[in-house]
mmCIF file of C-alpha atoms in Angstrom:
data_model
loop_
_atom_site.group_PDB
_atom_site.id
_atom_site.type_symbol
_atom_site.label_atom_id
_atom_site.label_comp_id
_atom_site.label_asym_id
_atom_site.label_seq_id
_atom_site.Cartn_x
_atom_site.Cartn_y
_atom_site.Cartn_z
ATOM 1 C CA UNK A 1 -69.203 -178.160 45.240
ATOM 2 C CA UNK A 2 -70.974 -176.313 42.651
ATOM 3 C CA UNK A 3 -74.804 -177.731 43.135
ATOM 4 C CA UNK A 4 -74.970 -175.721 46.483
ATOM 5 C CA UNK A 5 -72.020 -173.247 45.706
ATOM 6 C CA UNK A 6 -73.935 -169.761 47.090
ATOM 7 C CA UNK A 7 -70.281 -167.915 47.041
ATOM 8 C CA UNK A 8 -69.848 -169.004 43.463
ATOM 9 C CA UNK A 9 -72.781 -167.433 42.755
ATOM 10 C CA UNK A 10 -72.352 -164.400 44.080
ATOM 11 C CA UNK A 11 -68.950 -164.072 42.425
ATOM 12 C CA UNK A 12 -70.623 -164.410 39.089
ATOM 13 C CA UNK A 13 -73.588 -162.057 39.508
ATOM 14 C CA UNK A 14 -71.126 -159.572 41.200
ATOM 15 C CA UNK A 15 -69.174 -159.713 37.846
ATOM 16 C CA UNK A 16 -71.876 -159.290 35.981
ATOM 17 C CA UNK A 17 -73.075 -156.691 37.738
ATOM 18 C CA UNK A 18 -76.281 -158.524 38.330
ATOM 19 C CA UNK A 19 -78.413 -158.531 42.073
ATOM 20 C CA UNK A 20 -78.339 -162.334 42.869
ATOM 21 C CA UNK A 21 -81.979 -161.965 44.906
ATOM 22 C CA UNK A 22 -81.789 -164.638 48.416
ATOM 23 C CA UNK A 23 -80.160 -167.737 47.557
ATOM 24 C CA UNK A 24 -80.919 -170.958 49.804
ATOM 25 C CA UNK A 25 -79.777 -174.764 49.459
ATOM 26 C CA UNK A 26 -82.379 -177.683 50.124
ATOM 27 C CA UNK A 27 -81.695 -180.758 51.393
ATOM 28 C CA UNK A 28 -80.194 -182.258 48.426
ATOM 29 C CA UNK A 29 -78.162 -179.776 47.784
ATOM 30 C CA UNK A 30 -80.152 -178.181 45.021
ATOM 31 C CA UNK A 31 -79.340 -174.290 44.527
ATOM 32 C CA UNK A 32 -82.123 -171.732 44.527
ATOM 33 C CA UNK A 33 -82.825 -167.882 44.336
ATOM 34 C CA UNK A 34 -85.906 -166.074 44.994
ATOM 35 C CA UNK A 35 -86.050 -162.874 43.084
ATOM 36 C CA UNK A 36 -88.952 -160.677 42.150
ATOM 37 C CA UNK A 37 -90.404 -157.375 44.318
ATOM 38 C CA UNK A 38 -92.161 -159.899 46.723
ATOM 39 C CA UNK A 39 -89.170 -162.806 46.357
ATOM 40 C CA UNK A 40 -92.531 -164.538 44.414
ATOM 41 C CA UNK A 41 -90.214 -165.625 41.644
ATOM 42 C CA UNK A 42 -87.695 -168.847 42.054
ATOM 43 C CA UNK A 43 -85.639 -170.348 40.138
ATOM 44 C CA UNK A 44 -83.713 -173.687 40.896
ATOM 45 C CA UNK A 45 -80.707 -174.882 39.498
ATOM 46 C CA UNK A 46 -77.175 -173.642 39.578
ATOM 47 C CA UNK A 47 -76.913 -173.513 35.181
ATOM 48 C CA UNK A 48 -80.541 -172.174 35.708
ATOM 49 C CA UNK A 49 -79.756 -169.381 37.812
ATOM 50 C CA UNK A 50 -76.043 -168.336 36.180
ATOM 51 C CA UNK A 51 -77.846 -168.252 32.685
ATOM 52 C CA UNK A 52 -80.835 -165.719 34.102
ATOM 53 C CA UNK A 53 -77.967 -163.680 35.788
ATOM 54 C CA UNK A 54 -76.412 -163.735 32.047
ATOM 55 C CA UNK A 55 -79.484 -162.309 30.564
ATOM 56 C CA UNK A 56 -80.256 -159.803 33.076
ATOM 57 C CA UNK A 57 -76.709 -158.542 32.523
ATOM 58 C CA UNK A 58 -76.980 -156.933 29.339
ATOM 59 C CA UNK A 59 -73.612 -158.285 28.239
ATOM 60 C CA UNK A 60 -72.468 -160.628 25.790
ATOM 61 C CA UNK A 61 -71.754 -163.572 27.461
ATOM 62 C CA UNK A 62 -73.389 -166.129 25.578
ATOM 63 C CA UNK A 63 -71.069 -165.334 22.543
ATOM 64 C CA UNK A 64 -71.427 -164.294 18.928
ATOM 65 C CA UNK A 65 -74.536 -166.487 17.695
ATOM 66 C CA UNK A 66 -76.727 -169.621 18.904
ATOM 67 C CA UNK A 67 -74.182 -172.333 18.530
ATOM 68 C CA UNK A 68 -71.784 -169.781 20.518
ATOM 69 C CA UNK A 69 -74.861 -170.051 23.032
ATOM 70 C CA UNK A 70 -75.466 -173.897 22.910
ATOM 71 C CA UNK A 71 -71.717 -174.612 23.459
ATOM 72 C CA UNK A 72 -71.941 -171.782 26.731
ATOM 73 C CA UNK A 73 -75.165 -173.600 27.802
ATOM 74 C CA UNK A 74 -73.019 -177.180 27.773
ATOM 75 C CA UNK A 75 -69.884 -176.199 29.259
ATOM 76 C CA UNK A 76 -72.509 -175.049 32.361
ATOM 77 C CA UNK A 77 -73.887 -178.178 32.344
ATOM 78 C CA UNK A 78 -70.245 -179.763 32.377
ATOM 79 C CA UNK A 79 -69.516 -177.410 35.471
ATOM 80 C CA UNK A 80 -72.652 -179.215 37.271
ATOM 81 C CA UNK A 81 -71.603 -182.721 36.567
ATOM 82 C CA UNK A 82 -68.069 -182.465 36.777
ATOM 83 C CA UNK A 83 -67.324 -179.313 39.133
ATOM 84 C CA UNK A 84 -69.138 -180.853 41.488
ATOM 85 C CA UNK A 85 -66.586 -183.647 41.806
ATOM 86 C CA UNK A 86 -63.838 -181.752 41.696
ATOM 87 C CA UNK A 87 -63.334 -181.697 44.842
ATOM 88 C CA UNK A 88 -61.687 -185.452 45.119
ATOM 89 C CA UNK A 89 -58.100 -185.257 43.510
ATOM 90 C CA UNK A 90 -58.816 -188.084 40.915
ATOM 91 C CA UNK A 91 -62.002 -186.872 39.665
ATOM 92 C CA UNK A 92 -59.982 -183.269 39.746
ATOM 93 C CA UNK A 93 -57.113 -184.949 37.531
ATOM 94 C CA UNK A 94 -59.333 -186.346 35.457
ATOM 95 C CA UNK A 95 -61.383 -183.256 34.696
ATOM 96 C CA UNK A 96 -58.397 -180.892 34.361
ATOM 97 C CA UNK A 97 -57.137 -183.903 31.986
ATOM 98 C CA UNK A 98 -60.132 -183.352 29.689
ATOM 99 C CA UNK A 99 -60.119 -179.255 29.776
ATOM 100 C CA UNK A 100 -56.569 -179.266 29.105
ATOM 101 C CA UNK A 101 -57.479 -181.441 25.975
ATOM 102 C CA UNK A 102 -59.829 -178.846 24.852
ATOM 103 C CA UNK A 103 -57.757 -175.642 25.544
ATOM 104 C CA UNK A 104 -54.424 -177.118 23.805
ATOM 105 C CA UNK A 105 -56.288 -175.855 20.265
ATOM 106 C CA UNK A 106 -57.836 -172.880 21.911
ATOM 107 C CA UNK A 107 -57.238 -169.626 24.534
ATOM 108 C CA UNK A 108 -61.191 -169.849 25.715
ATOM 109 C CA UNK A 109 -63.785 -172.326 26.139
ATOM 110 C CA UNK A 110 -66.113 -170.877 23.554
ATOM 111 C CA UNK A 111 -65.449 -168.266 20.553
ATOM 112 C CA UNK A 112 -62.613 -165.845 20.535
ATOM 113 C CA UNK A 113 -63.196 -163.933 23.582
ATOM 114 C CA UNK A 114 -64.012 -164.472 27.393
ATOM 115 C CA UNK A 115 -67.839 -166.279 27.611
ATOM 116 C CA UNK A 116 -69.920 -167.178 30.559
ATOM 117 C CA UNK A 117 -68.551 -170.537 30.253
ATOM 118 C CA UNK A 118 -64.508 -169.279 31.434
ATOM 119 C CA UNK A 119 -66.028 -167.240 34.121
ATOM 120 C CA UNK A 120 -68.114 -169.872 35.503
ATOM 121 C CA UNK A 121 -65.090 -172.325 34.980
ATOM 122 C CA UNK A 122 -62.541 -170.067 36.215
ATOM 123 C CA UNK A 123 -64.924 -169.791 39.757
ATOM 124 C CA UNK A 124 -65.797 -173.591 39.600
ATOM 125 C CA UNK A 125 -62.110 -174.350 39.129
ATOM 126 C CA UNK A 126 -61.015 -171.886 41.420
ATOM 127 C CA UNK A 127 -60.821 -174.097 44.565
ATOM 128 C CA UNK A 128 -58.678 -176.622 42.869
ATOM 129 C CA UNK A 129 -56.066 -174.924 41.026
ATOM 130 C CA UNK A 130 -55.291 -173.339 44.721
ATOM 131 C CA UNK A 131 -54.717 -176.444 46.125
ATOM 132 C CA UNK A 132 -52.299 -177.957 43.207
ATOM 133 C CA UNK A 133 -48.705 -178.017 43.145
ATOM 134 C CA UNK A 134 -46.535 -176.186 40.895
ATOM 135 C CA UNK A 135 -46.031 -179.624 39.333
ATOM 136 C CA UNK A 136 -49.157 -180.737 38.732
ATOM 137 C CA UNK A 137 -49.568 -177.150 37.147
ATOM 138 C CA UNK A 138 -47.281 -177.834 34.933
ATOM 139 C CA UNK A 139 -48.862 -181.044 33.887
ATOM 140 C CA UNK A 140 -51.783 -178.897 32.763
ATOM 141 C CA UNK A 141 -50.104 -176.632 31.071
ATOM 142 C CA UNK A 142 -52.983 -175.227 29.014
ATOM 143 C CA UNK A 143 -55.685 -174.906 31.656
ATOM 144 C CA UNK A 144 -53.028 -173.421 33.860
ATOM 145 C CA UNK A 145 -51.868 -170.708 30.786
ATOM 146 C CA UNK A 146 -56.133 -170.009 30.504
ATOM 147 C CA UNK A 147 -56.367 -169.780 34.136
ATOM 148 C CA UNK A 148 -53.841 -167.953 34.494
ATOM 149 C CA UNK A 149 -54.925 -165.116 31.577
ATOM 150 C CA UNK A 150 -58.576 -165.215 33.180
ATOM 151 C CA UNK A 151 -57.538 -164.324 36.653
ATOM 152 C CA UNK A 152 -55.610 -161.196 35.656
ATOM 153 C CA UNK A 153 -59.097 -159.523 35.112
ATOM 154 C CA UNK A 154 -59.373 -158.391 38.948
ATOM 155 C CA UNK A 155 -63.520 -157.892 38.285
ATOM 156 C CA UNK A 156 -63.652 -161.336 37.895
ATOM 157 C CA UNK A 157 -61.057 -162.380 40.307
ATOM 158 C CA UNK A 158 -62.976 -160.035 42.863
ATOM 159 C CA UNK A 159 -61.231 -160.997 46.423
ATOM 160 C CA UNK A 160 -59.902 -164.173 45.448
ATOM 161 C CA UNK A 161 -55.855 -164.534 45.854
ATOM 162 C CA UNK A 162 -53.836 -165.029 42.605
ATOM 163 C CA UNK A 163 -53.122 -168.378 41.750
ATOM 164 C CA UNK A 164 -49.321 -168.065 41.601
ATOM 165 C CA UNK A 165 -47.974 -170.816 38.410
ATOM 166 C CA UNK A 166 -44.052 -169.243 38.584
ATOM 167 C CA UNK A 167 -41.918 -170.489 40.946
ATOM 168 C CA UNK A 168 -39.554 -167.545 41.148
ATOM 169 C CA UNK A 169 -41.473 -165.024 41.890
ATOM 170 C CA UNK A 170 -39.511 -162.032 40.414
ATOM 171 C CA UNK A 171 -41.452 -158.798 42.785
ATOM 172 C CA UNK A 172 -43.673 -159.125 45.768
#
């Protein structure tokens, strides 16, 4: 569940080489992180907080120019609505459905080149693509060829297993 996902978060700001200051959950399920020298500063909101670990990274993940951006800033929002779903297998199906749409014309989410939006979707994601079968892999052929490309970067893999798509595996 990405609302209250605190090991999500951590994955990202560990990738981007970003402190994540004290996260805590309330009782809707709402995200939060104190930061600041006196934890005086919060911010609330999983999008919220991934963007601000974004900036403070000094990296390029928003892409190339502001509609690079805008396009990063909605596929964060789609990560709330829909990632947050994902774990019930039809609302899974039906959101790999609709990302395997959008990756059958492209290798990443936004631009030509890994943004925030594949490494938030590759952690959101994460939790399902472990549980599916090598056939329903198959059925999304192009999320499972992007996942599959984003996980071989171990920094953003971090401890996570890999998500094995071959059936024959050739070496152990």
């Amino acid at each position: 569940m990405v609302v209250c996902n605190e090991k999500c978060v951590r994955q990202i700001g560990q990738y981007l080489n970003v402190p994540v200051g004290k996260l805590s959950c309330d009782a809707s399920g709402k995200i939060s992180v104190t930061t600041g020298p006196n934890n005086e500063d919060k911010i609330i909101g999983f999008a919220t907080i991934i963007a601000q670990l974004a900036r403070a990274s000094n990296r390029p993940q928003f892409g190339n120019d502001k509609e690079d951006e805008a396009l990063v800033r909605q596929w964060l929002e789609y990560a709330v609505c829909y990632g947050n779903s994902s774990h019930c297998s039809q609302t899974a199906h039906k959101v790999l459905k609709e990302l395997n749409d959008v990756l059958s014309t492209r290798v990443y989410f936004v631009g030509n080149s890994p943004t925030l939006a594949d490494i938030v979707l590759y952690h959101v994601l994460y939790p399902v693509m472990m549980t599916l079968s090598f056939q329903e892999k198959e059925q999304y052929i192009h999320v499972s060829r992007w996942f599959n490309h984003i996980q071989q970067d171990s920094n953003l893999r971090q401890k996570n297993n890999l998500v094995i798509f071959n059936r024959t595996l050739l070496y152990s």
